[in-house]
């Protein structure tokens, strides 16, 4: 199964609510099973350069079926995936990209969030995927 | 003034409602005054290749402050803007991209729609901007 | 010899004055002998999408040492340079790109103008290069 | 409010004057609120490869609403924004990109300077924005 519009909107609403709660305007992107953009929002006053980053975080999470931040631990100098960011038209490998799973634990897409600190981005992404649980 | 999230969501809702009414799943993109992506939705079953087209239509409309389809009339072989599509990282110059204006008739962004015939795309884009009137 | 900053600014001033005279806000780009950007201005209210077009017109003129509009006559369907616009990262081959020559008739750069009709663009480009004569 | 041509030219003049004072030919780029190029100059003898760098520094500053050099401190190996440079078509995250603010402390654009040491680039960028104060 692929992520639906209804699921995407649920995730988006929860992520947006968390962003408003912590007072950080965010860029929020949701991609589907094919890593293609499904839903995107740049909240008012969210940083302009974080739109592309949110999209790339979501894609990175789905490309490798794990949190974007985990890739970043492996892509450091000397690491096994050093500079993997050069692939796929550019990856973003710090925190804020998280896969979305359905009830059967199957990956159906991913969310990427950017606009605050990486901890805030990750928190908002987590709030998003929790809306499906 | 730049387009807000609330305005964008109003436009999106109206465009989506029209797409559902005519039974054509659409990709719908809204860009702001600076031609940067503000809101995007790929409806379930909407054509995958039309996501980029929707975004490019919205950008094309804002880049030249007119309907994307009007540019396409001028960019034909022998026309004054032949092959203008090669600029700005790629334009889409058939119908479906329309500028968004505020109450004072100032352009604050644009919408681009892709997924059906160009007439359907244009109809859905028009339904979107009418939501602000 | 390569075009200098002083020459570029003279050209820019003359082009801008002509644009103001005809009341059309323009994007004006000047490239040097190596087809690299030397001077650029987007006048207030000039069309956003015409910035890249102005730069590409200037480059196109210098790439082929002739008016951009002349290339466009040869790049039509069935023409000898059909779709040459795909080269060099994208050409713009309608009028508004003109080479800049020094006193010895040697090409030292080019100007590209975009924002009005192609006739207006060409007029403003011509006004620019006339400033060096 | 968006940055105007007059403001851009004031900034450019001040930056250029500082570059001449320290004897380092510079590439100087100014982008507007939407991170789109507004004004650009490559001074005579300025390094060719620094044109793109100046533009990217200006964009980087506006994309994240802070000095480009601050991003570079966070994007180092092991840092929270490691390899953020892969986003937005390429960032430049060392010093020389600075946001431009209006009288009400609202960001209206950014300047990027490249051609000397990063300290010199930053000095010239600062001289530029001080012209508006």
CSV table of N, CA and C in Angstrom, one decimal, chain C residues 4-124:
chain,number,residue,atom,x,y,z
C,4,UNK,N,35.4,46.0,-19.7
C,4,UNK,CA,35.7,46.5,-18.4
C,4,UNK,C,34.4,46.8,-17.6
C,5,UNK,N,34.6,47.0,-16.3
C,5,UNK,CA,33.5,47.4,-15.4
C,5,UNK,C,33.0,48.8,-15.9
C,6,UNK,N,33.9,49.7,-16.2
C,6,UNK,CA,33.5,51.0,-16.6
C,6,UNK,C,32.6,50.9,-17.9
C,7,UNK,N,33.1,50.2,-18.9
C,7,UNK,CA,32.3,50.0,-20.1
C,7,UNK,C,31.0,49.4,-19.8
C,8,UNK,N,31.0,48.3,-18.9
C,8,UNK,CA,29.8,47.6,-18.6
C,8,UNK,C,28.7,48.6,-17.9
C,9,UNK,N,29.3,49.4,-17.1
C,9,UNK,CA,28.4,50.3,-16.4
C,9,UNK,C,27.8,51.4,-17.3
C,10,UNK,N,28.6,51.8,-18.3
C,10,UNK,CA,28.1,52.8,-19.3
C,10,UNK,C,27.0,52.1,-20.1
C,11,UNK,N,27.2,50.9,-20.5
C,11,UNK,CA,26.2,50.2,-21.2
C,11,UNK,C,24.9,50.0,-20.4
C,12,UNK,N,25.1,49.6,-19.2
C,12,UNK,CA,24.0,49.4,-18.3
C,12,UNK,C,23.2,50.7,-18.1
C,13,UNK,N,23.9,51.8,-17.9
C,13,UNK,CA,23.2,53.1,-17.6
C,13,UNK,C,22.3,53.5,-18.8
C,14,UNK,N,22.9,53.3,-20.0
C,14,UNK,CA,22.2,53.7,-21.3
C,14,UNK,C,21.0,52.8,-21.5
C,15,UNK,N,21.2,51.5,-21.2
C,15,UNK,CA,20.1,50.5,-21.4
C,15,UNK,C,19.0,50.9,-20.4
C,16,UNK,N,19.4,51.1,-19.1
C,16,UNK,CA,18.4,51.4,-18.1
C,16,UNK,C,17.6,52.7,-18.4
C,17,UNK,N,18.4,53.7,-18.9
C,17,UNK,CA,17.7,55.0,-19.3
C,17,UNK,C,16.7,54.7,-20.4
C,18,UNK,N,17.0,53.9,-21.3
C,18,UNK,CA,16.0,53.6,-22.4
C,18,UNK,C,14.8,52.8,-21.9
C,19,UNK,N,15.1,51.9,-21.0
C,19,UNK,CA,14.0,51.1,-20.4
C,19,UNK,C,13.0,52.1,-19.6
C,20,UNK,N,13.6,53.0,-18.9
C,20,UNK,CA,12.8,54.0,-18.2
C,20,UNK,C,12.0,54.9,-19.1
C,21,UNK,N,12.7,55.2,-20.2
C,21,UNK,CA,12.1,56.1,-21.2
C,21,UNK,C,10.8,55.5,-21.8
C,22,UNK,N,10.9,54.2,-22.1
C,22,UNK,CA,9.8,53.5,-22.7
C,22,UNK,C,8.9,52.9,-21.6
C,23,UNK,N,9.2,53.1,-20.4
C,23,UNK,CA,8.4,52.7,-19.3
C,23,UNK,C,8.2,51.2,-19.1
C,24,UNK,N,9.3,50.4,-19.4
C,24,UNK,CA,9.2,48.9,-19.2
C,24,UNK,C,10.4,48.5,-18.3
C,25,UNK,N,10.1,48.0,-17.1
C,25,UNK,CA,11.1,47.6,-16.2
C,25,UNK,C,11.8,46.3,-16.8
C,26,UNK,N,13.1,46.3,-16.9
C,26,UNK,CA,13.9,45.3,-17.6
C,26,UNK,C,14.8,44.6,-16.7
C,27,UNK,N,15.2,43.4,-17.1
C,27,UNK,CA,16.3,42.6,-16.6
C,27,UNK,C,17.4,42.9,-17.6
C,28,UNK,N,18.6,43.3,-17.2
C,28,UNK,CA,19.7,43.6,-18.1
C,28,UNK,C,21.0,42.9,-17.6
C,29,UNK,N,21.5,42.1,-18.5
C,29,UNK,CA,22.7,41.3,-18.2
C,29,UNK,C,23.8,41.6,-19.2
C,30,UNK,N,25.1,41.7,-18.7
C,30,UNK,CA,26.2,41.9,-19.5
C,30,UNK,C,27.2,40.8,-19.2
C,31,UNK,N,27.7,40.1,-20.3
C,31,UNK,CA,28.7,39.1,-20.1
C,31,UNK,C,30.0,39.6,-20.8
C,32,UNK,N,31.1,39.0,-20.4
C,32,UNK,CA,32.4,39.4,-20.9
C,32,UNK,C,32.7,38.5,-22.1
C,33,UNK,N,34.0,38.7,-22.6
C,33,UNK,CA,34.5,37.9,-23.7
C,33,UNK,C,34.4,36.4,-23.5
C,34,UNK,N,34.5,36.0,-22.3
C,34,UNK,CA,34.4,34.5,-22.0
C,34,UNK,C,32.9,34.1,-21.7
C,35,UNK,N,32.0,34.9,-22.0
C,35,UNK,CA,30.6,34.6,-21.8
C,35,UNK,C,30.2,34.5,-20.3
C,36,UNK,N,31.0,35.0,-19.5
C,36,UNK,CA,30.8,34.9,-18.0
C,36,UNK,C,30.1,36.2,-17.6
C,37,UNK,N,29.2,36.1,-16.6
C,37,UNK,CA,28.4,37.3,-16.1
C,37,UNK,C,29.4,38.4,-15.6
C,38,UNK,N,29.1,39.6,-16.0
C,38,UNK,CA,30.0,40.7,-15.6
C,38,UNK,C,29.1,41.7,-14.8
C,39,UNK,N,27.9,42.0,-15.3
C,39,UNK,CA,27.1,43.0,-14.6
C,39,UNK,C,25.6,42.6,-14.9
C,40,UNK,N,24.8,42.7,-13.8
C,40,UNK,CA,23.4,42.3,-14.0
C,40,UNK,C,22.5,43.2,-13.1
C,41,UNK,N,21.4,43.6,-13.6
C,41,UNK,CA,20.4,44.4,-12.8
C,41,UNK,C,19.0,43.9,-13.2
C,42,UNK,N,18.2,43.6,-12.1
C,42,UNK,CA,16.8,43.5,-12.3
C,42,UNK,C,16.1,44.7,-11.8
C,43,UNK,N,15.6,45.5,-12.7
C,43,UNK,CA,15.0,46.8,-12.3
C,43,UNK,C,13.7,46.5,-11.4
C,44,UNK,N,13.3,47.4,-10.6
C,44,UNK,CA,12.1,47.2,-9.7
C,44,UNK,C,10.9,46.9,-10.6
C,45,UNK,N,10.2,45.9,-10.3
C,45,UNK,CA,9.0,45.5,-11.0
C,45,UNK,C,9.3,44.7,-12.3
C,46,UNK,N,10.5,44.5,-12.6
C,46,UNK,CA,10.8,43.7,-13.8
C,46,UNK,C,10.4,42.3,-13.6
C,47,UNK,N,10.0,41.6,-14.6
C,47,UNK,CA,9.5,40.2,-14.5
C,47,UNK,C,10.6,39.3,-13.9
C,48,UNK,N,10.2,38.5,-12.9
C,48,UNK,CA,11.1,37.6,-12.2
C,48,UNK,C,11.7,36.6,-13.2
C,49,UNK,N,10.9,36.0,-14.1
C,49,UNK,CA,11.4,35.0,-15.0
C,49,UNK,C,12.3,35.5,-16.1
C,50,UNK,N,12.4,36.8,-16.2
C,50,UNK,CA,13.2,37.4,-17.3
C,50,UNK,C,14.6,37.6,-16.9
C,51,UNK,N,14.9,37.4,-15.6
C,51,UNK,CA,16.3,37.5,-15.2
C,51,UNK,C,17.2,36.4,-15.9
C,52,UNK,N,16.8,35.2,-15.8
C,52,UNK,CA,17.5,34.1,-16.4
C,52,UNK,C,17.5,34.3,-17.9
C,53,UNK,N,16.4,34.8,-18.5
C,53,UNK,CA,16.3,35.0,-19.9
C,53,UNK,C,17.3,36.0,-20.4
C,54,UNK,N,17.4,37.1,-19.6
C,54,UNK,CA,18.4,38.2,-20.0
C,54,UNK,C,19.8,37.6,-20.0
C,55,UNK,N,20.1,36.9,-19.0
C,55,UNK,CA,21.5,36.3,-18.9
C,55,UNK,C,21.7,35.3,-20.1
C,56,UNK,N,20.7,34.5,-20.3
C,56,UNK,CA,20.9,33.5,-21.4
C,56,UNK,C,21.0,34.2,-22.8
C,57,UNK,N,20.3,35.3,-23.0
C,57,UNK,CA,20.4,36.0,-24.2
C,57,UNK,C,21.8,36.6,-24.4
C,58,UNK,N,22.3,37.2,-23.4
C,58,UNK,CA,23.7,37.7,-23.5
C,58,UNK,C,24.7,36.6,-23.8
C,59,UNK,N,24.5,35.5,-23.1
C,59,UNK,CA,25.4,34.4,-23.4
C,59,UNK,C,25.3,33.8,-24.8
C,60,UNK,N,24.0,33.7,-25.2
C,60,UNK,CA,23.8,33.2,-26.6
C,60,UNK,C,24.4,34.1,-27.6
C,61,UNK,N,24.3,35.4,-27.4
C,61,UNK,CA,24.9,36.3,-28.4
C,61,UNK,C,26.4,36.1,-28.4
C,62,UNK,N,27.0,36.0,-27.3
C,62,UNK,CA,28.5,35.9,-27.2
C,62,UNK,C,28.9,34.5,-27.7
C,63,UNK,N,28.1,33.5,-27.3
C,63,UNK,CA,28.5,32.1,-27.7
C,63,UNK,C,28.7,32.0,-29.2
C,64,UNK,N,27.8,32.7,-30.0
C,64,UNK,CA,27.8,32.5,-31.4
C,64,UNK,C,28.1,33.8,-32.2
C,65,UNK,N,28.5,34.8,-31.4
C,65,UNK,CA,29.0,36.1,-32.0
C,65,UNK,C,28.0,36.7,-32.9
C,66,UNK,N,26.7,36.7,-32.5
C,66,UNK,CA,25.7,37.4,-33.3
C,66,UNK,C,24.5,37.6,-32.4
C,67,UNK,N,23.6,38.4,-32.9
C,67,UNK,CA,22.3,38.7,-32.2
C,67,UNK,C,21.6,37.4,-31.9
C,68,UNK,N,21.1,37.3,-30.6
C,68,UNK,CA,20.4,36.1,-30.2
C,68,UNK,C,19.2,35.8,-31.2
C,69,UNK,N,18.6,36.8,-31.7
C,69,UNK,CA,17.4,36.6,-32.5
C,69,UNK,C,17.8,36.0,-33.9
C,70,UNK,N,19.0,36.1,-34.3
C,70,UNK,CA,19.4,35.5,-35.6
C,70,UNK,C,19.5,34.0,-35.4
C,71,UNK,N,20.0,33.6,-34.2
C,71,UNK,CA,20.0,32.1,-34.0
C,71,UNK,C,18.6,31.5,-34.0
C,72,UNK,N,17.7,32.3,-33.5
C,72,UNK,CA,16.3,31.8,-33.4
C,72,UNK,C,15.7,31.6,-34.8
C,73,UNK,N,16.2,32.3,-35.8
C,73,UNK,CA,15.6,32.1,-37.1
C,73,UNK,C,16.1,30.8,-37.7
C,74,UNK,N,17.3,30.3,-37.2
C,74,UNK,CA,17.9,29.1,-37.7
C,74,UNK,C,17.5,27.9,-36.9
C,75,UNK,N,16.9,28.1,-35.7
C,75,UNK,CA,16.6,27.0,-34.8
C,75,UNK,C,15.2,26.5,-34.9
C,76,UNK,N,14.4,27.0,-35.8
C,76,UNK,CA,13.0,26.6,-36.0
C,76,UNK,C,12.9,25.1,-36.5
C,77,UNK,N,11.8,24.5,-36.4
C,77,UNK,CA,11.6,23.2,-36.9
C,77,UNK,C,12.0,23.2,-38.4
C,78,UNK,N,12.8,22.2,-38.8
C,78,UNK,CA,13.2,22.1,-40.2
C,78,UNK,C,14.4,23.0,-40.5
C,79,UNK,N,14.8,23.9,-39.6
C,79,UNK,CA,16.0,24.8,-39.8
C,79,UNK,C,17.3,24.1,-39.5
C,80,UNK,N,18.4,24.7,-40.0
C,80,UNK,CA,19.7,24.1,-39.9
C,80,UNK,C,20.2,23.9,-38.4
C,81,UNK,N,19.7,24.7,-37.5
C,81,UNK,CA,20.1,24.6,-36.1
C,81,UNK,C,19.0,24.3,-35.2
C,82,UNK,N,18.1,23.4,-35.7
C,82,UNK,CA,16.9,23.1,-35.0
C,82,UNK,C,17.1,22.6,-33.5
C,83,UNK,N,16.5,23.3,-32.6
C,83,UNK,CA,16.6,23.0,-31.2
C,83,UNK,C,18.0,23.2,-30.6
C,84,UNK,N,18.8,24.1,-31.2
C,84,UNK,CA,20.1,24.3,-30.6
C,84,UNK,C,20.0,24.8,-29.2
C,85,UNK,N,18.8,25.2,-28.8
C,85,UNK,CA,18.5,25.8,-27.4
C,85,UNK,C,18.9,24.8,-26.3
C,86,UNK,N,19.0,23.5,-26.7
C,86,UNK,CA,19.3,22.5,-25.7
C,86,UNK,C,20.8,22.5,-25.3
C,87,UNK,N,21.6,23.2,-26.0
C,87,UNK,CA,23.0,23.2,-25.7
C,87,UNK,C,23.4,24.3,-24.6
C,88,UNK,N,24.6,24.1,-24.1
C,88,UNK,CA,25.1,25.2,-23.2
C,88,UNK,C,24.3,25.5,-22.0
C,89,UNK,N,23.6,24.5,-21.5
C,89,UNK,CA,22.8,24.7,-20.3
C,89,UNK,C,21.5,25.5,-20.6
C,90,UNK,N,21.2,25.6,-21.9
C,90,UNK,CA,20.0,26.4,-22.3
C,90,UNK,C,20.3,27.7,-22.9
C,91,UNK,N,19.8,27.8,-24.2
C,91,UNK,CA,20.0,29.1,-24.9
C,91,UNK,C,18.6,29.8,-25.0
C,92,UNK,N,18.6,31.1,-25.1
C,92,UNK,CA,17.4,31.9,-25.5
C,92,UNK,C,17.7,32.5,-26.8
C,93,UNK,N,16.9,32.2,-27.8
C,93,UNK,CA,17.3,32.6,-29.2
C,93,UNK,C,16.3,33.6,-29.8
C,94,UNK,N,15.5,34.3,-29.0
C,94,UNK,CA,14.8,35.4,-29.6
C,94,UNK,C,15.5,36.7,-29.3
C,95,UNK,N,15.0,37.8,-29.9
C,95,UNK,CA,15.7,39.0,-29.9
C,95,UNK,C,16.0,39.6,-28.5
C,96,UNK,N,17.0,40.3,-28.3
C,96,UNK,CA,17.3,41.0,-27.1
C,96,UNK,C,18.8,40.7,-26.6
C,97,UNK,N,19.5,39.8,-27.3
C,97,UNK,CA,20.9,39.6,-27.0
C,97,UNK,C,21.7,40.1,-28.1
C,98,UNK,N,22.7,41.0,-27.8
C,98,UNK,CA,23.5,41.7,-28.8
C,98,UNK,C,25.0,41.7,-28.4
C,99,UNK,N,25.9,41.4,-29.3
C,99,UNK,CA,27.3,41.5,-28.9
C,99,UNK,C,27.8,42.9,-28.7
C,100,UNK,N,28.8,43.1,-27.9
C,100,UNK,CA,29.4,44.4,-27.6
C,100,UNK,C,30.8,44.4,-28.3
C,101,UNK,N,31.1,45.4,-29.1
C,101,UNK,CA,32.4,45.5,-29.7
C,101,UNK,C,33.1,46.7,-29.3
C,102,UNK,N,34.5,46.6,-29.4
C,102,UNK,CA,35.3,47.8,-29.0
C,102,UNK,C,35.5,48.6,-30.3
C,103,UNK,N,36.4,49.6,-30.2
C,103,UNK,CA,36.6,50.6,-31.3
C,103,UNK,C,37.2,49.9,-32.5
C,104,UNK,N,37.8,48.8,-32.3
C,104,UNK,CA,38.4,48.1,-33.4
C,104,UNK,C,37.5,47.0,-34.0
C,105,UNK,N,36.3,47.1,-33.5
C,105,UNK,CA,35.3,46.1,-34.0
C,105,UNK,C,35.5,44.7,-33.5
C,106,UNK,N,36.2,44.6,-32.5
C,106,UNK,CA,36.5,43.3,-31.8
C,106,UNK,C,35.4,43.0,-30.8
C,107,UNK,N,34.9,41.8,-30.8
C,107,UNK,CA,33.9,41.5,-29.8
C,107,UNK,C,34.5,41.3,-28.4
C,108,UNK,N,34.0,42.1,-27.4
C,108,UNK,CA,34.5,42.1,-26.0
C,108,UNK,C,33.5,41.6,-25.0
C,109,UNK,N,32.3,41.3,-25.5
C,109,UNK,CA,31.2,40.8,-24.6
C,109,UNK,C,29.9,40.8,-25.2
C,110,UNK,N,28.8,40.9,-24.4
C,110,UNK,CA,27.5,40.9,-25.0
C,110,UNK,C,26.5,41.4,-23.9
C,111,UNK,N,25.4,41.9,-24.4
C,111,UNK,CA,24.3,42.4,-23.5
C,111,UNK,C,23.1,41.6,-23.8
C,112,UNK,N,22.3,41.2,-22.8
C,112,UNK,CA,21.0,40.6,-22.9
C,112,UNK,C,20.0,41.3,-22.2
C,113,UNK,N,18.8,41.5,-22.8
C,113,UNK,CA,17.7,42.3,-22.1
C,113,UNK,C,16.4,41.5,-22.2
C,114,UNK,N,15.7,41.5,-21.1
C,114,UNK,CA,14.4,40.8,-21.1
C,114,UNK,C,13.4,41.5,-20.1
C,115,UNK,N,12.2,41.6,-20.5
C,115,UNK,CA,11.2,42.2,-19.6
C,115,UNK,C,10.0,42.8,-20.4
C,116,UNK,N,10.2,43.1,-21.7
C,116,UNK,CA,9.1,43.6,-22.5
C,116,UNK,C,8.9,42.8,-23.7
C,117,UNK,N,8.3,43.3,-24.7
C,117,UNK,CA,8.2,42.6,-26.0
C,117,UNK,C,9.6,42.4,-26.5
C,118,UNK,N,9.8,41.5,-27.5
C,118,UNK,CA,11.1,41.3,-28.0
C,118,UNK,C,11.6,42.5,-28.7
C,119,UNK,N,10.7,43.3,-29.3
C,119,UNK,CA,11.1,44.5,-30.0
C,119,UNK,C,11.7,45.5,-28.9
C,120,UNK,N,11.0,45.6,-27.8
C,120,UNK,CA,11.4,46.5,-26.7
C,120,UNK,C,12.8,46.0,-26.1
C,121,UNK,N,12.9,44.7,-25.9
C,121,UNK,CA,14.1,44.1,-25.4
C,121,UNK,C,15.3,44.5,-26.3
C,122,UNK,N,15.1,44.3,-27.6
C,122,UNK,CA,16.1,44.6,-28.6
C,122,UNK,C,16.5,46.1,-28.6
C,123,UNK,N,15.5,46.9,-28.5
C,123,UNK,CA,15.7,48.4,-28.5
C,123,UNK,C,16.5,48.8,-27.3
C,124,UNK,N,16.2,48.2,-26.2
C,124,UNK,CA,17.0,48.5,-24.9
C,124,UNK,C,18.4,48.0,-25.1
